[in-house]
mmCIF file of C-alpha atoms and ligand atoms in Angstrom:
data_model
loop_
_atom_site.group_PDB
_atom_site.id
_atom_site.type_symbol
_atom_site.label_atom_id
_atom_site.label_comp_id
_atom_site.label_asym_id
_atom_site.label_seq_id
_atom_site.Cartn_x
_atom_site.Cartn_y
_atom_site.Cartn_z
ATOM 1 C CA MET A 1 90.008 32.446 121.102
ATOM 2 C CA PHE A 2 93.866 32.604 121.498
ATOM 3 C CA GLY A 3 96.100 30.279 119.245
ATOM 4 C CA ARG A 4 96.941 26.915 120.123
ATOM 5 C CA HIS A 5 100.764 27.430 119.483
ATOM 6 C CA PHE A 6 102.855 30.689 119.448
ATOM 7 C CA ILE A 7 105.342 30.046 116.469
ATOM 8 C CA THR A 8 105.130 33.016 114.283
ATOM 9 C CA LEU A 9 103.007 36.111 114.528
ATOM 10 C CA ALA A 10 101.434 35.610 111.166
ATOM 11 C CA ASP A 11 99.062 32.848 112.716
ATOM 12 C CA PHE A 12 97.479 35.742 114.923
ATOM 13 C CA ASN A 13 95.186 38.536 114.027
ATOM 14 C CA ALA A 14 95.386 42.190 115.150
ATOM 15 C CA LYS A 15 93.012 41.813 117.930
ATOM 16 C CA GLN A 16 94.885 38.679 119.213
ATOM 17 C CA ILE A 17 98.296 40.675 119.268
ATOM 18 C CA LEU A 18 96.754 43.715 120.963
ATOM 19 C CA CYS A 19 95.456 41.226 123.650
ATOM 20 C CA ILE A 20 98.904 40.190 124.089
ATOM 21 C CA LEU A 21 99.907 43.849 124.652
ATOM 22 C CA GLU A 22 97.078 44.565 126.863
ATOM 23 C CA THR A 23 97.553 41.485 129.155
ATOM 24 C CA ALA A 24 101.414 42.191 129.357
ATOM 25 C CA LYS A 25 100.833 45.668 130.647
ATOM 26 C CA LYS A 26 98.417 44.556 133.260
ATOM 27 C CA LEU A 27 100.848 41.697 134.298
ATOM 28 C CA LYS A 28 103.522 43.970 134.456
ATOM 29 C CA ALA A 29 101.520 46.611 136.522
ATOM 30 C CA LEU A 30 100.770 43.658 138.841
ATOM 31 C CA GLN A 31 104.421 42.506 139.391
ATOM 32 C CA GLN A 32 105.521 46.057 139.914
ATOM 33 C CA SER A 33 102.648 46.488 142.638
ATOM 34 C CA GLY A 34 103.883 43.378 144.187
ATOM 35 C CA LYS A 35 100.497 41.877 143.822
ATOM 36 C CA ALA A 36 100.412 37.976 143.353
ATOM 37 C CA HIS A 37 99.338 36.853 139.850
ATOM 38 C CA ARG A 38 99.296 33.037 140.195
ATOM 39 C CA LEU A 39 97.372 32.434 136.842
ATOM 40 C CA LEU A 40 99.236 29.195 136.296
ATOM 41 C CA ASP A 41 99.263 27.753 139.589
ATOM 42 C CA GLY A 42 100.881 24.265 139.196
ATOM 43 C CA LYS A 43 101.571 24.480 135.461
ATOM 44 C CA SER A 44 104.816 23.216 134.194
ATOM 45 C CA LEU A 45 106.857 24.543 131.223
ATOM 46 C CA ALA A 46 109.573 22.650 129.528
ATOM 47 C CA MET A 47 112.481 24.677 127.675
ATOM 48 C CA PHE A 48 114.803 23.402 125.012
ATOM 49 C CA PHE A 49 117.553 25.206 123.624
ATOM 50 C CA GLN A 50 119.657 24.288 120.595
ATOM 51 C CA LYS A 51 121.504 27.761 120.907
ATOM 52 C CA PRO A 52 122.788 30.022 123.426
ATOM 53 C CA SER A 53 120.403 32.215 125.498
ATOM 54 C CA MET A 54 120.559 34.642 128.365
ATOM 55 C CA ARG A 55 117.153 36.680 128.231
ATOM 56 C CA THR A 56 115.029 34.045 126.902
ATOM 57 C CA ARG A 57 116.026 31.278 129.290
ATOM 58 C CA VAL A 58 115.808 33.383 132.310
ATOM 59 C CA SER A 59 112.658 35.488 131.391
ATOM 60 C CA PHE A 60 110.785 32.260 130.641
ATOM 61 C CA GLU A 61 111.961 30.572 133.944
ATOM 62 C CA VAL A 62 111.179 33.695 136.241
ATOM 63 C CA GLY A 63 107.984 34.491 134.155
ATOM 64 C CA ILE A 64 106.345 31.012 134.602
ATOM 65 C CA THR A 65 107.497 31.216 138.604
ATOM 66 C CA GLN A 66 105.835 34.382 139.031
ATOM 67 C CA LEU A 67 102.722 33.015 137.592
ATOM 68 C CA GLY A 68 102.742 30.078 139.947
ATOM 69 C CA GLY A 69 104.181 27.405 137.816
ATOM 70 C CA SER A 70 107.369 25.798 137.398
ATOM 71 C CA ALA A 71 110.025 25.450 134.500
ATOM 72 C CA LEU A 72 112.487 22.612 133.505
ATOM 73 C CA ASN A 73 115.470 22.897 131.098
ATOM 74 C CA ILE A 74 116.047 20.054 128.737
ATOM 75 C CA ARG A 75 119.494 19.867 127.271
ATOM 76 C CA PRO A 76 119.875 18.983 123.557
ATOM 77 C CA GLU A 77 122.391 16.351 124.345
ATOM 78 C CA GLU A 78 119.823 14.814 126.583
ATOM 79 C CA ILE A 79 117.069 14.188 124.157
ATOM 80 C CA GLN A 80 119.066 14.358 121.058
ATOM 81 C CA MET A 81 116.295 15.595 118.901
ATOM 82 C CA GLY A 82 115.836 13.576 115.699
ATOM 83 C CA LYS A 83 118.715 11.266 116.407
ATOM 84 C CA ARG A 84 118.043 9.351 119.489
ATOM 85 C CA GLU A 85 114.416 9.727 118.910
ATOM 86 C CA SER A 86 112.169 11.307 116.220
ATOM 87 C CA ILE A 87 110.762 14.889 116.800
ATOM 88 C CA ALA A 88 107.421 13.289 116.695
ATOM 89 C CA ASP A 89 107.877 10.838 119.468
ATOM 90 C CA ILE A 90 109.623 13.398 121.654
ATOM 91 C CA ALA A 91 106.737 15.778 121.355
ATOM 92 C CA ARG A 92 103.863 12.939 122.013
ATOM 93 C CA VAL A 93 105.896 12.125 125.289
ATOM 94 C CA ILE A 94 106.802 15.485 126.718
ATOM 95 C CA SER A 95 103.392 17.072 125.834
ATOM 96 C CA ARG A 96 102.024 14.294 128.315
ATOM 97 C CA TYR A 97 104.295 15.689 131.309
ATOM 98 C CA VAL A 98 104.187 19.342 130.769
ATOM 99 C CA ASP A 99 101.665 21.936 130.037
ATOM 100 C CA ALA A 100 103.732 23.837 127.569
ATOM 101 C CA VAL A 101 106.881 23.621 125.594
ATOM 102 C CA MET A 102 109.308 26.728 124.662
ATOM 103 C CA MET A 103 111.986 25.911 122.082
ATOM 104 C CA ARG A 104 115.056 27.597 120.534
ATOM 105 C CA VAL A 105 115.683 25.650 117.334
ATOM 106 C CA LEU A 106 118.355 25.759 114.521
ATOM 107 C CA ARG A 107 115.556 25.008 111.926
ATOM 108 C CA HIS A 108 112.163 26.316 112.099
ATOM 109 C CA SER A 109 110.897 23.262 110.276
ATOM 110 C CA ASP A 110 111.629 21.312 113.602
ATOM 111 C CA ILE A 111 109.498 23.454 115.632
ATOM 112 C CA VAL A 112 106.766 23.332 113.126
ATOM 113 C CA GLU A 113 107.065 19.275 113.251
ATOM 114 C CA PHE A 114 107.299 19.334 117.039
ATOM 115 C CA ALA A 115 104.011 21.546 117.099
ATOM 116 C CA LYS A 116 102.129 19.088 114.955
ATOM 117 C CA TYR A 117 102.539 16.218 117.368
ATOM 118 C CA SER A 118 102.388 18.189 120.509
ATOM 119 C CA ASN A 119 99.345 18.096 122.717
ATOM 120 C CA ALA A 120 100.636 21.088 124.839
ATOM 121 C CA PRO A 121 101.276 24.536 123.252
ATOM 122 C CA VAL A 122 104.560 25.109 121.704
ATOM 123 C CA ILE A 123 106.216 28.628 121.929
ATOM 124 C CA ASN A 124 109.225 29.670 119.599
ATOM 125 C CA GLY A 125 111.897 31.033 121.637
ATOM 126 C CA LEU A 126 113.852 31.764 118.483
ATOM 127 C CA SER A 127 114.355 29.856 115.347
ATOM 128 C CA ASP A 128 116.345 30.890 112.268
ATOM 129 C CA LEU A 129 113.243 32.291 110.628
ATOM 130 C CA TYR A 130 111.369 34.000 113.492
ATOM 131 C CA HIS A 131 111.765 35.394 116.944
ATOM 132 C CA PRO A 132 107.921 36.383 117.684
ATOM 133 C CA CYS A 133 108.653 36.646 121.646
ATOM 134 C CA GLN A 134 111.154 39.443 120.909
ATOM 135 C CA ALA A 135 108.767 41.187 118.474
ATOM 136 C CA VAL A 136 105.904 41.211 121.081
ATOM 137 C CA SER A 137 108.232 42.362 123.928
ATOM 138 C CA ASP A 138 109.367 45.138 121.421
ATOM 139 C CA MET A 139 105.685 46.282 120.757
ATOM 140 C CA LEU A 140 105.121 46.702 124.611
ATOM 141 C CA THR A 141 108.415 48.885 124.674
ATOM 142 C CA ILE A 142 107.503 51.052 121.678
ATOM 143 C CA GLU A 143 104.144 51.777 123.062
ATOM 144 C CA GLU A 144 105.542 52.643 126.632
ATOM 145 C CA HIS A 145 108.015 55.032 125.027
ATOM 146 C CA LYS A 146 105.922 56.536 122.074
ATOM 147 C CA GLY A 147 102.344 56.339 123.766
ATOM 148 C CA LYS A 148 101.081 54.264 120.711
ATOM 149 C CA LEU A 149 102.027 51.931 117.811
ATOM 150 C CA ARG A 150 99.698 52.689 114.923
ATOM 151 C CA GLY A 151 101.009 55.439 112.435
ATOM 152 C CA LEU A 152 104.608 55.062 113.725
ATOM 153 C CA THR A 153 107.444 54.172 111.410
ATOM 154 C CA LEU A 154 109.995 51.493 112.506
ATOM 155 C CA CYS A 155 113.065 51.395 110.597
ATOM 156 C CA TYR A 156 115.245 48.018 110.840
ATOM 157 C CA VAL A 157 118.724 48.521 109.709
ATOM 158 C CA GLY A 158 121.046 45.334 109.103
ATOM 159 C CA ASP A 159 120.452 41.814 108.216
ATOM 160 C CA GLY A 160 116.904 40.703 107.339
ATOM 161 C CA ASN A 161 117.089 38.036 109.830
ATOM 162 C CA ASN A 162 114.719 36.283 112.521
ATOM 163 C CA VAL A 163 114.364 39.336 114.410
ATOM 164 C CA CYS A 164 113.412 41.489 111.565
ATOM 165 C CA ASN A 165 111.211 38.938 110.163
ATOM 166 C CA SER A 166 109.019 38.870 113.335
ATOM 167 C CA LEU A 167 109.147 42.740 113.492
ATOM 168 C CA ILE A 168 107.655 42.962 109.906
ATOM 169 C CA GLU A 169 104.774 40.828 111.147
ATOM 170 C CA MET A 170 104.347 42.844 114.384
ATOM 171 C CA ALA A 171 104.461 45.898 112.479
ATOM 172 C CA HIS A 172 101.855 44.840 110.177
ATOM 173 C CA LEU A 173 99.410 43.701 112.770
ATOM 174 C CA THR A 174 99.790 47.084 114.892
ATOM 175 C CA GLY A 175 99.600 49.480 112.053
ATOM 176 C CA MET A 176 103.163 50.749 111.919
ATOM 177 C CA LYS A 177 104.968 51.461 108.862
ATOM 178 C CA MET A 178 108.146 49.245 108.092
ATOM 179 C CA ILE A 179 111.214 49.941 106.412
ATOM 180 C CA VAL A 180 114.078 47.689 106.201
ATOM 181 C CA SER A 181 117.555 48.924 104.977
ATOM 182 C CA CYS A 182 119.802 45.989 104.120
ATOM 183 C CA PRO A 183 122.622 45.060 101.459
ATOM 184 C CA GLU A 184 121.773 43.287 98.524
ATOM 185 C CA GLY A 185 121.341 39.338 99.306
ATOM 186 C CA TYR A 186 120.401 39.975 103.062
ATOM 187 C CA GLU A 187 116.630 40.653 102.489
ATOM 188 C CA PRO A 188 114.091 39.392 105.118
ATOM 189 C CA TYR A 189 112.665 35.881 104.333
ATOM 190 C CA ILE A 190 109.235 37.399 104.163
ATOM 191 C CA ASN A 191 108.216 38.644 100.971
ATOM 192 C CA SER A 192 106.832 42.339 100.735
ATOM 193 C CA LYS A 193 103.875 41.280 98.469
ATOM 194 C CA LYS A 194 103.090 38.917 101.475
ATOM 195 C CA ILE A 195 103.427 41.307 104.237
ATOM 196 C CA PRO A 196 103.942 44.868 103.286
ATOM 197 C CA HIS A 197 107.296 46.503 104.145
ATOM 198 C CA LYS A 198 109.661 48.795 102.242
ATOM 199 C CA ILE A 199 113.337 47.935 101.197
ATOM 200 C CA VAL A 200 115.637 51.120 101.198
ATOM 201 C CA ARG A 201 119.206 50.196 100.382
ATOM 202 C CA ASP A 202 120.982 53.504 101.787
ATOM 203 C CA PRO A 203 120.728 53.290 105.578
ATOM 204 C CA ASN A 204 121.039 57.192 105.713
ATOM 205 C CA SER A 205 117.704 57.907 103.603
ATOM 206 C CA ALA A 206 116.038 54.722 105.089
ATOM 207 C CA VAL A 207 116.189 56.284 108.679
ATOM 208 C CA SER A 208 115.085 59.802 107.772
ATOM 209 C CA GLY A 209 111.921 60.624 109.955
ATOM 210 C CA ALA A 210 111.706 57.248 111.400
ATOM 211 C CA ASP A 211 110.334 56.929 115.097
ATOM 212 C CA VAL A 212 111.774 53.693 116.055
ATOM 213 C CA ILE A 213 115.426 52.801 114.580
ATOM 214 C CA TYR A 214 116.255 49.116 115.248
ATOM 215 C CA THR A 215 119.299 46.913 114.563
ATOM 216 C CA ASP A 216 120.556 43.320 115.314
ATOM 217 C CA VAL A 217 123.732 41.540 114.979
ATOM 218 C CA TRP A 218 125.033 41.182 111.471
ATOM 219 C CA THR A 219 126.108 37.324 112.144
ATOM 220 C CA SER A 220 123.307 35.388 113.688
ATOM 221 C CA MET A 221 123.904 32.254 115.984
ATOM 222 C CA GLY A 222 124.691 29.453 113.599
ATOM 223 C CA GLN A 223 126.140 31.809 110.796
ATOM 224 C CA GLU A 224 129.545 32.137 112.518
ATOM 225 C CA LYS A 225 131.362 30.964 109.455
ATOM 226 C CA GLU A 226 129.949 33.626 107.400
ATOM 227 C CA SER A 227 131.205 36.397 109.790
ATOM 228 C CA LEU A 228 134.055 37.784 107.868
ATOM 229 C CA ILE A 229 131.968 38.193 104.772
ATOM 230 C CA ARG A 230 129.279 39.749 106.609
ATOM 231 C CA LEU A 231 131.527 42.234 108.168
ATOM 232 C CA ARG A 232 132.163 43.480 104.901
ATOM 233 C CA ALA A 233 128.745 43.435 103.415
ATOM 234 C CA PHE A 234 127.327 45.415 106.403
ATOM 235 C CA ARG A 235 130.074 47.759 106.742
ATOM 236 C CA ASP A 236 127.910 50.940 105.736
ATOM 237 C CA TYR A 237 124.964 49.608 107.830
ATOM 238 C CA THR A 238 126.278 50.871 111.390
ATOM 239 C CA ILE A 239 123.685 52.932 113.394
ATOM 240 C CA SER A 240 125.944 56.255 114.331
ATOM 241 C CA GLU A 241 124.657 59.373 115.921
ATOM 242 C CA ALA A 242 124.651 61.154 112.838
ATOM 243 C CA MET A 243 121.929 58.634 111.340
ATOM 244 C CA MET A 244 120.112 58.969 114.775
ATOM 245 C CA ALA A 245 119.909 62.691 113.916
ATOM 246 C CA GLN A 246 118.097 61.863 110.687
ATOM 247 C CA ALA A 247 115.256 60.079 112.570
ATOM 248 C CA ALA A 248 112.343 61.876 113.900
ATOM 249 C CA PRO A 249 112.326 64.077 116.752
ATOM 250 C CA GLY A 250 112.321 61.857 120.092
ATOM 251 C CA ALA A 251 112.992 58.783 118.072
ATOM 252 C CA ILE A 252 114.225 55.526 120.203
ATOM 253 C CA PHE A 253 116.987 53.112 119.586
ATOM 254 C CA MET A 254 116.201 49.376 119.924
ATOM 255 C CA HIS A 255 118.417 46.417 119.633
ATOM 256 C CA CYS A 256 117.256 42.753 120.973
ATOM 257 C CA LEU A 257 120.606 41.938 122.467
ATOM 258 C CA PRO A 258 123.407 40.812 122.658
ATOM 259 C CA ALA A 259 124.917 43.765 120.952
ATOM 260 C CA HIS A 260 128.499 44.211 119.415
ATOM 261 C CA ARG A 261 129.326 47.934 119.928
ATOM 262 C CA GLY A 262 131.359 49.135 117.146
ATOM 263 C CA GLU A 263 129.764 46.813 114.449
ATOM 264 C CA GLU A 264 126.100 47.397 114.011
ATOM 265 C CA VAL A 265 125.743 50.047 116.288
ATOM 266 C CA ASP A 266 128.281 52.559 117.588
ATOM 267 C CA LYS A 267 128.643 53.123 121.381
ATOM 268 C CA ALA A 268 127.479 56.377 121.786
ATOM 269 C CA VAL A 269 124.018 55.227 120.341
ATOM 270 C CA VAL A 270 123.633 52.064 122.137
ATOM 271 C CA ASP A 271 124.684 53.643 125.627
ATOM 272 C CA GLY A 272 123.022 56.931 124.749
ATOM 273 C CA PRO A 273 119.979 58.802 125.805
ATOM 274 C CA GLN A 274 117.689 57.217 122.747
ATOM 275 C CA SER A 275 118.391 53.800 123.501
ATOM 276 C CA VAL A 276 115.730 51.610 125.376
ATOM 277 C CA ILE A 277 117.631 48.105 125.124
ATOM 278 C CA PHE A 278 117.226 47.499 128.872
ATOM 279 C CA ASP A 279 113.549 48.218 128.763
ATOM 280 C CA GLN A 280 113.358 45.889 125.856
ATOM 281 C CA ALA A 281 115.156 43.055 127.617
ATOM 282 C CA GLU A 282 112.925 43.804 130.775
ATOM 283 C CA ASN A 283 109.752 43.527 128.836
ATOM 284 C CA ARG A 284 110.731 39.968 127.632
ATOM 285 C CA LEU A 285 109.433 38.941 131.085
ATOM 286 C CA HIS A 286 106.154 40.701 131.039
ATOM 287 C CA ALA A 287 105.172 40.018 127.287
ATOM 288 C CA GLN A 288 106.132 36.355 127.731
ATOM 289 C CA LYS A 289 104.162 35.725 130.767
ATOM 290 C CA ALA A 290 101.087 37.293 128.743
ATOM 291 C CA VAL A 291 101.776 34.957 126.207
ATOM 292 C CA LEU A 292 101.950 31.860 128.600
ATOM 293 C CA ALA A 293 98.798 33.070 130.380
ATOM 294 C CA LEU A 294 96.897 33.487 127.209
ATOM 295 C CA LEU A 295 98.024 29.931 125.935
ATOM 296 C CA LEU A 296 97.417 28.236 129.385
ATOM 297 C CA SER A 297 94.987 30.066 131.227
ATOM 298 C CA LYS A 298 91.187 29.188 130.404
ATOM 299 C CA GLU A 299 89.826 31.449 132.803
ATOM 300 C CA LEU A 300 91.856 34.556 131.918
ATOM 301 C CA GLN A 301 89.833 37.420 131.620
ATOM 302 C CA LEU A 302 91.553 40.559 131.074
ATOM 303 C CA GLU A 303 88.910 42.905 133.213
ATOM 304 C CA ASN A 304 89.696 40.558 136.117
ATOM 305 C CA LEU A 305 93.330 41.246 136.069
ATOM 306 C CA SER A 306 93.499 44.531 137.791
HETATM 307 N N1 LIG B 1 117.385 38.803 122.795
HETATM 308 C C1 LIG B 1 117.267 37.414 123.102
HETATM 309 O O1 LIG B 1 116.593 36.506 122.808
HETATM 310 O O2 LIG B 1 118.535 36.976 124.067
HETATM 311 P P1 LIG B 1 119.126 35.782 124.316
HETATM 312 O O3 LIG B 1 119.659 35.258 123.031
HETATM 313 O O4 LIG B 1 120.035 36.029 125.331
HETATM 314 O O5 LIG B 1 117.899 34.756 124.731
HETATM 315 N N1 LIG B 2 119.555 37.255 115.021
HETATM 316 C C1 LIG B 2 120.067 37.033 116.184
HETATM 317 C C2 LIG B 2 119.291 37.176 117.623
HETATM 318 C C3 LIG B 2 119.681 36.854 118.978
HETATM 319 C C4 LIG B 2 118.659 37.102 119.995
HETATM 320 C C5 LIG B 2 120.299 35.499 116.413
HETATM 321 O O1 LIG B 2 119.599 34.693 115.769
HETATM 322 O O2 LIG B 2 121.432 35.018 116.853
#
């Protein structure tokens, strides 16, 4: 049984997460071989963004279309969530029109509130705390490049933000060791007693022997006022070629994008031979199609997807 909503990976068990991975691989193969896979014929997805987006917006719209459904974009100023109308009433009404809702919200509590009143599955397209769609796409990319997940070490260098929190959950569910290297005061929201991960302050030691080196922007959307303070706080946390040389042989470099060359990562690394950033971006499409299909298709049987 798959979950009712897709809000944070902590709501899922290892078996369900691996089911997303297997479904994504099959859907990717079907799409690449040009075979129709209209598992969600006639279904509709409402998309709601309180923050900018390129990858999430385009990959969800194309993804639901490839599955036989359609997407509609709702602008925040149209519905004015919590201002013109309560979150509860919007959720009750929209979920009578559409089959699923994907939301990018400023406050995680808003998506939790929406899901409480929505009869349709709700997907988190990024909140201040989590980015689960990114993490499941990254899981697919890591497996494609490393041939496995269990036993690998993922080292995240930078801000303990939404992307980092979802990677901690993903690593835990897939048997990867997770190391986070961040300055004091920028630790992940997830406590290491709740979901194990190691904090290593020195980024050069943290990356030593890691199979996957991951970073994200130092200033996330909504934190723009703190950008100068953050530039100073993170100045020793730029991923350089020297740091990549400390990682395990064959290590890959990952970034959810958009990237700031010269800040969290040097150009030589992000555009270099170890970088898999565009595979990550592509896999948003395949992994999110798997999430949509698993949430919405009652008949989905993995063995029939070939
Ligand atoms: N990585 C990611 O979520 O990209 P967008 O902000 O462009 O959707
Ligand atoms: N941490 C970034 C991720 C963007 C995809 C942000 O929240 O802005």
